[in-house]
Coordinates of C-alpha atoms in Angstrom, one line a residue:
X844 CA 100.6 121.6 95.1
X845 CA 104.1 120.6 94.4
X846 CA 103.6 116.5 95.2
X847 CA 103.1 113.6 92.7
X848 CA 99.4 113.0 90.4
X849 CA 101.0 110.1 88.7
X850 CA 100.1 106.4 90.4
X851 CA 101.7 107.3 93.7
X852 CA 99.9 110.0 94.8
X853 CA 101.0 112.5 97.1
X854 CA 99.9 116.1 98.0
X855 CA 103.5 117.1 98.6
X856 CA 107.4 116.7 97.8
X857 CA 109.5 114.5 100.4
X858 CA 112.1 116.9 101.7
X859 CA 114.7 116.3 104.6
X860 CA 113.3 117.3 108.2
X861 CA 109.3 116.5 106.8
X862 CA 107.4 117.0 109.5
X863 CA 104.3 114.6 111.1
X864 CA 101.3 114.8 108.7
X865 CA 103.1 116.4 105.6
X866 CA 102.0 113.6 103.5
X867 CA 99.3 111.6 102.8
X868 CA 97.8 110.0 106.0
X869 CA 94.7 107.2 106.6
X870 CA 93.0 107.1 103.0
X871 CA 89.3 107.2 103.1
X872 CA 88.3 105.9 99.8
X873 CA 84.0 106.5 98.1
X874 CA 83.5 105.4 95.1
X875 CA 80.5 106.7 93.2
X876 CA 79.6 107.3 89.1
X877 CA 83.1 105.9 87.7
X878 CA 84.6 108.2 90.1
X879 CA 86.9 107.4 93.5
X880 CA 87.1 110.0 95.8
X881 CA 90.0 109.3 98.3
X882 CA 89.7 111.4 101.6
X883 CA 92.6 112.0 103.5
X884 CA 94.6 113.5 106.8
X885 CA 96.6 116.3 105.8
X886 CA 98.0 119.2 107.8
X887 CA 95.9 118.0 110.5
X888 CA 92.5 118.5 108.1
X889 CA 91.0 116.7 105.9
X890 CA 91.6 116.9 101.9
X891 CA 90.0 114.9 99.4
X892 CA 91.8 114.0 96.0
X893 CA 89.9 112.3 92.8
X894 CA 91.3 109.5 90.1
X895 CA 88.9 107.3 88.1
X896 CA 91.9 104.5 87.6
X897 CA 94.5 105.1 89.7
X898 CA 97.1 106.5 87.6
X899 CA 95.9 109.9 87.3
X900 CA 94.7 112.5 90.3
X901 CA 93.2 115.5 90.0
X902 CA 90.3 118.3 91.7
X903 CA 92.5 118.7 94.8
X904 CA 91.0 120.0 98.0
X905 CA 90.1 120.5 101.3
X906 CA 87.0 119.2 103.1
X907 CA 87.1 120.1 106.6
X908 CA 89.2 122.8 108.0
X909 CA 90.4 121.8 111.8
X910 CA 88.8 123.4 114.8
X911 CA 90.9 125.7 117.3
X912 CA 92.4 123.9 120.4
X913 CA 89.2 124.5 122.3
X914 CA 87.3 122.5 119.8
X915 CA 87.0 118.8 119.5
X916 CA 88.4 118.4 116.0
X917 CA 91.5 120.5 117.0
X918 CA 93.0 118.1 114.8
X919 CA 90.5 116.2 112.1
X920 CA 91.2 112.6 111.8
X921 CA 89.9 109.2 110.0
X922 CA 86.6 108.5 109.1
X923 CA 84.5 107.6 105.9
X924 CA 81.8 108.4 103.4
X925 CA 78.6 107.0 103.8
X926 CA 75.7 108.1 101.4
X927 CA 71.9 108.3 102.4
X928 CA 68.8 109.7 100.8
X929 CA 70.6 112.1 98.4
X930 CA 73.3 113.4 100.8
X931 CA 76.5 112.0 101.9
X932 CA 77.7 111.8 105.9
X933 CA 81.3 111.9 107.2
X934 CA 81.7 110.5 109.8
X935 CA 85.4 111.5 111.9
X936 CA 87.3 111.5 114.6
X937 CA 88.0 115.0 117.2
X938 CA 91.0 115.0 118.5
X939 CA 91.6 118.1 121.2
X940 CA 94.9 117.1 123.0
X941 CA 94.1 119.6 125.8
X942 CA 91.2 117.7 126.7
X943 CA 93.7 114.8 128.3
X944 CA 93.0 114.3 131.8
X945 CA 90.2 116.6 132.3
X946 CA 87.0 115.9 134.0
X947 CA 84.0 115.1 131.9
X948 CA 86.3 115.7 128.1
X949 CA 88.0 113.2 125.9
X950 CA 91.1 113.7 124.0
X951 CA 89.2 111.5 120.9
X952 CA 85.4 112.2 119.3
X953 CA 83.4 111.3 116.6
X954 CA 81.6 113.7 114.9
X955 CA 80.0 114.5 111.3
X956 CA 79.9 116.5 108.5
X957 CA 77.2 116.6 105.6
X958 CA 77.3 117.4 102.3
X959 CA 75.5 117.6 99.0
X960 CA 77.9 117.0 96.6
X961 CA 81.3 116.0 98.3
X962 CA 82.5 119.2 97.3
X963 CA 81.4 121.2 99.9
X964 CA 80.9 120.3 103.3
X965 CA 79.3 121.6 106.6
X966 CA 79.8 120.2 110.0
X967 CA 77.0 119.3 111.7
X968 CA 77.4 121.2 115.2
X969 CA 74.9 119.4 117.4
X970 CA 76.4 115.8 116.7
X971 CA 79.6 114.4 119.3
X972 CA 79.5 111.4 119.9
X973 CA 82.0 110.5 123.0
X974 CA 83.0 107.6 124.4
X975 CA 80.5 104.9 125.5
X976 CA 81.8 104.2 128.9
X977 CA 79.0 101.9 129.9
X978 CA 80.8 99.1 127.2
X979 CA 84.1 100.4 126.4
X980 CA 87.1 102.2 128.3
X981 CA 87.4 105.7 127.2
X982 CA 90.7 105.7 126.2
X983 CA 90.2 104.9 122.6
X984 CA 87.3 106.4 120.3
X985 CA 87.8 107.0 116.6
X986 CA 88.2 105.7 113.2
X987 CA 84.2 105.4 112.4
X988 CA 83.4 103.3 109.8
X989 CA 79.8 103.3 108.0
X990 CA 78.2 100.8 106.1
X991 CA 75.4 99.9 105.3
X992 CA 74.7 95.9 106.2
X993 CA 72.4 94.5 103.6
X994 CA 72.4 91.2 105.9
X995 CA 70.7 93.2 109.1
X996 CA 68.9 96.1 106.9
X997 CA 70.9 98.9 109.3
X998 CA 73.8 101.0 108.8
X999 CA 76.4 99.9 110.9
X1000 CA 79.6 102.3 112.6
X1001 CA 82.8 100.1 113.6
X1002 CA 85.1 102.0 116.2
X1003 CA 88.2 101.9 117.1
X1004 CA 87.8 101.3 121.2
X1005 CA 89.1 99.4 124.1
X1006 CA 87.9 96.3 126.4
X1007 CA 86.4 98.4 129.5
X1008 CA 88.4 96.3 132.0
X1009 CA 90.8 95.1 129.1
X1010 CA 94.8 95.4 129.9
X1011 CA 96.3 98.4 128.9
X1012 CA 98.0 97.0 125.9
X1013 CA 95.8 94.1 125.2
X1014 CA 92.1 96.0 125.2
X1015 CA 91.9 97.0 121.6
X1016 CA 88.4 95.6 120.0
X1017 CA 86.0 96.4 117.6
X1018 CA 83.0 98.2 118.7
X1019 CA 79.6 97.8 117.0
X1020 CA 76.9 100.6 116.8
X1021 CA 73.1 101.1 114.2
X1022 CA 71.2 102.6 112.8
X1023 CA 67.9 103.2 110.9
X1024 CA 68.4 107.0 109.7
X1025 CA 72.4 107.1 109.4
X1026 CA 71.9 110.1 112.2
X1027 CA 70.9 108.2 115.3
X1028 CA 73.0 105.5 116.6
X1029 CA 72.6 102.8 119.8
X1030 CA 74.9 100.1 120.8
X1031 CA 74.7 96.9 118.8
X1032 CA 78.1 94.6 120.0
X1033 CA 81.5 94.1 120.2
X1034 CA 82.3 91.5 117.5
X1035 CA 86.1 91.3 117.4
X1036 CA 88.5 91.1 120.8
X1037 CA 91.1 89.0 120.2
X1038 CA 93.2 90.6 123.4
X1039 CA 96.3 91.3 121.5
X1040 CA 96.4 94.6 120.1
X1041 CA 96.5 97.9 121.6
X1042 CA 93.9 98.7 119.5
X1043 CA 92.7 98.0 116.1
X1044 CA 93.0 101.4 113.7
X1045 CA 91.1 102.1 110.4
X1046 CA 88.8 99.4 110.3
X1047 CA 87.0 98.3 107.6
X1048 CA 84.4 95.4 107.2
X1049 CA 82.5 94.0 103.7
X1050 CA 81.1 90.4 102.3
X1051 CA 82.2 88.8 99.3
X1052 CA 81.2 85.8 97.8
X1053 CA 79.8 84.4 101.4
X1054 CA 82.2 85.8 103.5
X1055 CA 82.8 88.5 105.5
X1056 CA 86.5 90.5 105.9
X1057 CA 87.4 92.8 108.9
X1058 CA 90.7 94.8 107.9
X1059 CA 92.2 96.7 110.4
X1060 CA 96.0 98.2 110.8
X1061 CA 97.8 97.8 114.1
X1062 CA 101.0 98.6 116.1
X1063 CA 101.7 96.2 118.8
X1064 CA 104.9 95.0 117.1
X1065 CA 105.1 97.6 113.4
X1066 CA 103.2 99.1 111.1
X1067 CA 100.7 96.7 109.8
X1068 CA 97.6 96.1 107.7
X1069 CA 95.6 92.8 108.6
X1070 CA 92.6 91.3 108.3
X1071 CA 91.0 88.4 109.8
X1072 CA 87.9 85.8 108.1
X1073 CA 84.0 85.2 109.9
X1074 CA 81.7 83.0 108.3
X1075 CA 78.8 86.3 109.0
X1076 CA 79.5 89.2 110.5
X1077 CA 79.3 88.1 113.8
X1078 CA 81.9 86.3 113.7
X1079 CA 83.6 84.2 115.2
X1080 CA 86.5 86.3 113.5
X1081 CA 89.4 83.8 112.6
X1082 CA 93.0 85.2 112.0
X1083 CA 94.5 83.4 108.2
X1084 CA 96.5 80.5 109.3
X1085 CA 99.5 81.6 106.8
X1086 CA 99.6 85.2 106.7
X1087 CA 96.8 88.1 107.5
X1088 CA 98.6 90.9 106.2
X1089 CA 98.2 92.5 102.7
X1090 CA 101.8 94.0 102.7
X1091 CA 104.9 95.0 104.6
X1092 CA 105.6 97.1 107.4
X1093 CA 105.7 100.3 104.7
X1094 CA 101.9 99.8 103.9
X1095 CA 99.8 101.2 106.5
X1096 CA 95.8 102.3 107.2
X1097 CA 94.3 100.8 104.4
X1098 CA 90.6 100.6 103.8
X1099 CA 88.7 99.2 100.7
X1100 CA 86.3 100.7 98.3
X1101 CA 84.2 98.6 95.4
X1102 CA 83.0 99.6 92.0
X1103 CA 80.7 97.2 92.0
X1104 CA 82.7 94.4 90.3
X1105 CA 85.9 94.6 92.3
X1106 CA 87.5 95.5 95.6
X1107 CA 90.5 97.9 96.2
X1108 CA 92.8 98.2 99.2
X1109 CA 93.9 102.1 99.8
X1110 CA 96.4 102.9 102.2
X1111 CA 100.0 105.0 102.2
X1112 CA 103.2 104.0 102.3
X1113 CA 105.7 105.3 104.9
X1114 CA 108.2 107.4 103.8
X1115 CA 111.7 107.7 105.6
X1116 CA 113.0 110.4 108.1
X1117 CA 115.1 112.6 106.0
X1118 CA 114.8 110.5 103.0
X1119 CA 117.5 108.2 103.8
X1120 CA 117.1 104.7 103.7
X1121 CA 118.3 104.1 107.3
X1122 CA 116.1 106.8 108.2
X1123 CA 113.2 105.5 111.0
X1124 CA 109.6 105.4 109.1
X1125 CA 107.6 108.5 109.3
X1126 CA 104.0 108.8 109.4
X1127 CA 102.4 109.3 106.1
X1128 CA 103.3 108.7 103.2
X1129 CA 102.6 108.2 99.1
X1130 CA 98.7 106.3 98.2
X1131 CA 99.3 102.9 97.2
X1132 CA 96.4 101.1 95.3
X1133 CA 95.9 97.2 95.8
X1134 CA 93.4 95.0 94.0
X1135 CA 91.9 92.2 96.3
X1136 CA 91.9 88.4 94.9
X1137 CA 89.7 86.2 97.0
X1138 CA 91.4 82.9 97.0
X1139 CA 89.8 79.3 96.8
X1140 CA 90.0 78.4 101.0
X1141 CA 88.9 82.3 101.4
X1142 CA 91.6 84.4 102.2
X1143 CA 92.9 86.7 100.5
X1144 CA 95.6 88.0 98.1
X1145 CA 96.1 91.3 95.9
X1146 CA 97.4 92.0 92.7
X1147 CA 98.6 95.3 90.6
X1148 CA 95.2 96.8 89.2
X1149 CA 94.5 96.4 85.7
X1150 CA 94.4 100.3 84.9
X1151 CA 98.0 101.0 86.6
X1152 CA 99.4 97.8 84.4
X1153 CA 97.6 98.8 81.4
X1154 CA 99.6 102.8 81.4
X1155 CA 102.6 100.5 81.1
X1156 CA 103.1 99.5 77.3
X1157 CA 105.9 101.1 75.6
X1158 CA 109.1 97.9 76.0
X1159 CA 112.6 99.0 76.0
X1160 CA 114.9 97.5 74.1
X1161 CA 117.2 95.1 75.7
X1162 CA 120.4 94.7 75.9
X1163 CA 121.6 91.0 77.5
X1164 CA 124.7 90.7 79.3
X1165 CA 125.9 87.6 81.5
X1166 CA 128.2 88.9 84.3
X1167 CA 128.6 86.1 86.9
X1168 CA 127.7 82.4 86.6
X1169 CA 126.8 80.3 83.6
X1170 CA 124.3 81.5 81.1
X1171 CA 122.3 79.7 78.2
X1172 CA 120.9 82.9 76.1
X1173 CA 117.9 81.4 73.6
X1174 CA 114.1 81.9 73.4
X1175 CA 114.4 81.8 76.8
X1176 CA 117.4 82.1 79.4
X1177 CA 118.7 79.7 81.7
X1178 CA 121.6 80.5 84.0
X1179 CA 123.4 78.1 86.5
X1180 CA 125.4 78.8 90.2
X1181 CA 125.6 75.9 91.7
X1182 CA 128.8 77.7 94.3
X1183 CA 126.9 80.9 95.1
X1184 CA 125.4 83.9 92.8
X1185 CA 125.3 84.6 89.2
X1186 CA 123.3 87.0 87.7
X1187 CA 122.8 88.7 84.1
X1188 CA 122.0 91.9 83.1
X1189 CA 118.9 92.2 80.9
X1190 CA 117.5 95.5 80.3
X1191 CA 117.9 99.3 81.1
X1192 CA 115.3 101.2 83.2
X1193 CA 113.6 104.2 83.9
X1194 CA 113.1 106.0 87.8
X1195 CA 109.4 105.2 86.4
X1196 CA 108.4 101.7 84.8
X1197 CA 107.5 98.3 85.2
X1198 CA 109.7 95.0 85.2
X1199 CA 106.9 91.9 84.6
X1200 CA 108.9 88.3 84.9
X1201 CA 108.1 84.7 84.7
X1202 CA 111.2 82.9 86.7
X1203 CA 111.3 78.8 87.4
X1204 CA 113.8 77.1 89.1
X1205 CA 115.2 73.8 89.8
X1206 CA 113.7 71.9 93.6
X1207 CA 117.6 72.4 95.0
X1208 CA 117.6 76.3 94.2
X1209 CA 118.2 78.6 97.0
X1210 CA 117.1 82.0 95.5
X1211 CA 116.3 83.4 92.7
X1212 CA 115.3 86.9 91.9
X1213 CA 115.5 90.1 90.4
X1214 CA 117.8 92.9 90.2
X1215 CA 117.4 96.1 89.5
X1216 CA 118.5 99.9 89.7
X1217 CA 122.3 98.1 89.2
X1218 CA 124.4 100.4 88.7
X1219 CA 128.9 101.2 89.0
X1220 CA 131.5 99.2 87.5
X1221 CA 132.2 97.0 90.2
X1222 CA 127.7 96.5 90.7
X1223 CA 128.7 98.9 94.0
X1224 CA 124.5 99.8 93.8
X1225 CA 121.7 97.7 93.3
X1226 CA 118.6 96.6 94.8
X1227 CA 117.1 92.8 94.4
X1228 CA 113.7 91.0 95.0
X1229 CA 115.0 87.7 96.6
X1230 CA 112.6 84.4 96.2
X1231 CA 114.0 82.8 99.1
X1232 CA 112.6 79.1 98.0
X1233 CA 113.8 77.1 101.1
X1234 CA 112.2 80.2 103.3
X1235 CA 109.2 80.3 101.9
X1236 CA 109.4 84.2 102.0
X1237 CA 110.2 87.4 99.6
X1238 CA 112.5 90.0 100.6
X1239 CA 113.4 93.3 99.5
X1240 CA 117.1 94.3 99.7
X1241 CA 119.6 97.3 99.2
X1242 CA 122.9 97.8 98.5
X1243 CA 124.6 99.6 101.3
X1244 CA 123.9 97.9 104.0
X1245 CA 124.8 99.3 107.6
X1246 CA 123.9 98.3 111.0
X1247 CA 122.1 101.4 111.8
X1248 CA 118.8 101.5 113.6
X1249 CA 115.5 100.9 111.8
X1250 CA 117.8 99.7 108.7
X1251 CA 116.3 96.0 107.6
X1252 CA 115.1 94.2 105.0
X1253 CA 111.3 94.3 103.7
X1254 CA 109.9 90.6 103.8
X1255 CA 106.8 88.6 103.2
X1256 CA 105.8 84.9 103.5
X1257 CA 104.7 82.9 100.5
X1258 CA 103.5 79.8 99.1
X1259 CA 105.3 79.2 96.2
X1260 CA 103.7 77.3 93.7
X1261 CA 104.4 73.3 93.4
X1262 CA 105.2 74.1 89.7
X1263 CA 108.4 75.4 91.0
X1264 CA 107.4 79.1 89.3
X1265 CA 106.5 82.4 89.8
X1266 CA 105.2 85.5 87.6
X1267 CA 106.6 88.6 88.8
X1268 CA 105.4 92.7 88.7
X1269 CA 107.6 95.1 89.9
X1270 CA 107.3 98.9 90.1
X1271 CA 109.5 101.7 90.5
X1272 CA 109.0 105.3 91.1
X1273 CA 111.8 107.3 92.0
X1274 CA 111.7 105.9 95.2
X1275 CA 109.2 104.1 95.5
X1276 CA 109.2 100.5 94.5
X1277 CA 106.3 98.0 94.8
X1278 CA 106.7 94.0 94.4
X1279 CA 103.8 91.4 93.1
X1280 CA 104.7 87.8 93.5
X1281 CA 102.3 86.2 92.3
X1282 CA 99.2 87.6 94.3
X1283 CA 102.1 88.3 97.4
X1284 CA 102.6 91.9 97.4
X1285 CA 105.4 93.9 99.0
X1286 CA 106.4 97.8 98.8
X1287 CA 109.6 99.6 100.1
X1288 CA 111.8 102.7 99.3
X1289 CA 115.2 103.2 97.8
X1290 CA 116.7 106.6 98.4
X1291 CA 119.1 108.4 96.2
X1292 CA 119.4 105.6 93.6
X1293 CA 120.2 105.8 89.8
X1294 CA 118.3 104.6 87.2
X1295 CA 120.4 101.8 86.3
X1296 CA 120.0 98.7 84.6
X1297 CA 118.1 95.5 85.5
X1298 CA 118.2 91.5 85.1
X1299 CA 117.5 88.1 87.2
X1300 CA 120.0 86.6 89.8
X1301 CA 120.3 82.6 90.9
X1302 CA 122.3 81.6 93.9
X1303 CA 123.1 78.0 94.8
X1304 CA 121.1 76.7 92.0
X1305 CA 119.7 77.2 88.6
X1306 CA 116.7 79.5 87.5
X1307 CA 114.9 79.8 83.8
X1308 CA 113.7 83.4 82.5
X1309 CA 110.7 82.3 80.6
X1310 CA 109.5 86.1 80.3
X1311 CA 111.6 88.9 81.0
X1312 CA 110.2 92.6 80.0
X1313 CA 111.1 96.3 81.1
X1314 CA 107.7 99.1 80.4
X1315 CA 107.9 102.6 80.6
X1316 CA 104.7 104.3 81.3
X1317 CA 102.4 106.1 78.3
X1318 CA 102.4 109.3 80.1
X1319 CA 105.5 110.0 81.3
X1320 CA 105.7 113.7 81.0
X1321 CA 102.2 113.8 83.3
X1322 CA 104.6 112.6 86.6
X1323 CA 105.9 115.0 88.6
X1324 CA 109.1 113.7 89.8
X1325 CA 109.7 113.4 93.6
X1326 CA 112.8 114.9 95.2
X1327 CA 114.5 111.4 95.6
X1328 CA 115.2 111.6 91.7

């Protein structure tokens, strides 16, 4: 495999002309003895990848092969790993496109394979389960999702289905089936249809601290990740006021896995067509690891994990110098545009490394941010992390902007803190760069960039650089660089 092992994972290079499914696709994370085993679609099969703190990837491989057109699982699809009496169960989805419109057959399946040791599995031929058609339309019917409920002492399977007389685009919902034996299933409920979405993809549902989560991703407007709050898991389930999504449009099919102490959010991020960054998004994409923060009125946040921020240690040296504005350089760094932006150079970087930040600013600031992968003598590249304080919202930008389609700015919505502050993580990987504001989080891509240098920008108003450092990872020579580089 000629991908990335390092933090991003990714079974293969990008490359222009990348076709549906050539990257990682719906990330089905298990977690068992210190180790997580992250299914995934690949190639139209699915392959399974290992990491025991996502930074490092290793034992590579396939775990189900796709059937021929005739078959069900022409092309295998998303699922998850439930264990049981010594052996584990995938449950997946069948997809057989040339079962569309014919009497008595459905395009979508679920259906299992057993194994022993997640190495090897076997499918279990005398298991289909097809659409319920009694409860649900039989339009939709994938994305199984077992768990077992300590609450009701069952395992439970969410699907992926549709309101029987729902509206077309309005039906999606989530469907409820148990079991005693993790092998025979019957109808339990529908506990989530809220009438809006198509249908709700890659569901995932868990209790924390007396309350339950339902993630799901959805496409009714762009790629997105949500989640929405019940008080049991019967709901009633009640969308966040402020936000219910985890990440940007880049961040899509997410589902969580827990050691036992804490609670990850796995998904990919979308590459672009033709790795261009006015390309359209393409399906698939690099792994991008999460950590969930449950927050005092119960929703939730994320943050970097501790393991990927810990592989960043080794500082580089700065190298401070003011280009626009009015700058204060002492233990810490003020800077001052009251007529528009000023900004100050701080430190070189790597395609690879973090950039951790404490920035406050005055109450009649506009933005404030930070600036990296600057680069030309007349700053002619760069990309930014705005804090838009009036907007209540984060936004990644690019230098190079055009009016081309699919071409916009990443953005999030945020409380910013009364204190008038904000600590700061940012990654970059070739690419790939990924944004913590606080416990906000936001990824995106920037093609074809340098390097460069980084700093902090103000504009209409005055900002303070309490903390300021650039890391470069401990195991550099272990990444294996992607083609954007």
């Amino acid at each position: 495999m000629n991908g990335c092992s390092y933090i991003f994972y990714t079974p293969e290079y990008q490359y222009e002309g990348m076709p549906h499914g050539e990257m990682c696709g719906d990330l089905m994370p298990f977690y068992e003895n210190g180790v997580y085993t992250f299914l995934y679609l690949y190639k139209y099969c699915i392959y399974a990848v290992e990491t025991k703190d996502f930074v490092h990837y290793d034992n590579f491989r396939i775990v189900l092969q796709n059937g021929t057109p005739l078959e069900q699982d022409w092309h295998a699809a998303t699922g998850s790993v439930c264990k049981c009496q010594g052996l584990y169960y995938f449950y997946y989805t069948g997809f057989c496109e040339g079962n569309r419109g014919e009497k008595g057959k459905y395009e979508q399946g679920i259906l299992r394979a057993v194994s022993k040791d997640l190495l090897t599995w076997e499918k279990d031929k005398t298991f289909a389960f097809y659409p319920d058609e009694e409860h649900f339309a039989g339009r939709h019917w994938r994305d199984p999702h077992v768990f077992w409920n300590e609450t009701e002492k069952k395992y439970m399977m969410l699907i992926t289905a549709c309101e029987k007389d729902g509206d077309k685009n309005r039906s999606g919902c989530t469907a409820v089936y148990v079991s005693d034996d993790i092998l025979n299933w019957e109808y339990y409920d529908t506990i989530c249809s809220p009438r809006i979405y198509p249908t709700m993809e890659c569901q995932d549902c868990f209790e924390l601290n007396g309350k339950w989560y339902l993630t799901y991703s959805s496409y009714e407007k762009q790629w997105e990740t949500k989640y929405k709050i019940a008080d049991s898991f019967h709901g009633p389930w009640i969308t966040p006021m402020w936000d219910d999504k985890f990440d940007g449009r880049d961040f899509y099919a997410a589902k969580t896995v827990s050691d036992g102490k804490s609670r990850y959010l796995v998904g990919w991020q979308s590459i672009r067509k033709d790795c261009k960054n006015d390309g359209q998004y393409v399906w698939g994409g690099n792994v991008i690891v999460h950590e969930l923060i449950q927050r005092e009125n119960g929703e939730l946040g994320v943050k970097l994990p501790d393991t990927i921020r810990q592989e960043f240690k080794i500082p580089l040296t700065h190298n401070i110098v003011p280009k626009c504005g009015k700058w204060d350089i002492g233990r810490v760094i003020n800077g001052k545009a009251q007529d528009g932006f000023g900004h100050i150079e701080i430190s070189p970087m790597k395609n690879v490394c973090m950039i951790k930040a404490v920035l406050r600013w005055t109450k009649e600031t506009q933005a404030v941010g930070i600036m990296f992968h600057i680069d030309g003598a007349r700053m002619e590249q760069w990309c930014q992390l705005r804090l838009e304080i009036s907007h209540n919202k984060i936004v990644f930008e690019r230098s190079g902007k055009t009016e081309k389609d699919q071409f916009f700015d990443e953005e999030r919505p945020i409380h910013f803190r009364m204190e008038q502050y904000a600590e700061i993580t940012l990654l970059t990987s070739n690419d790939i760069v990924v944004v913590y504001v606080d416990d906000v989080a936001l990824c995106g891509r920037c093609y074809a960039y340098t390097a460069g240098h980084t700093g902090v920008f103000v504009e209409y108003g005055e900002v303070q650089i309490d903390e300021f450092e650039v890391f470069e990872g401990k195991e550099q020579n272990r990444i294996v660089k992607n083609s954007a580089e």
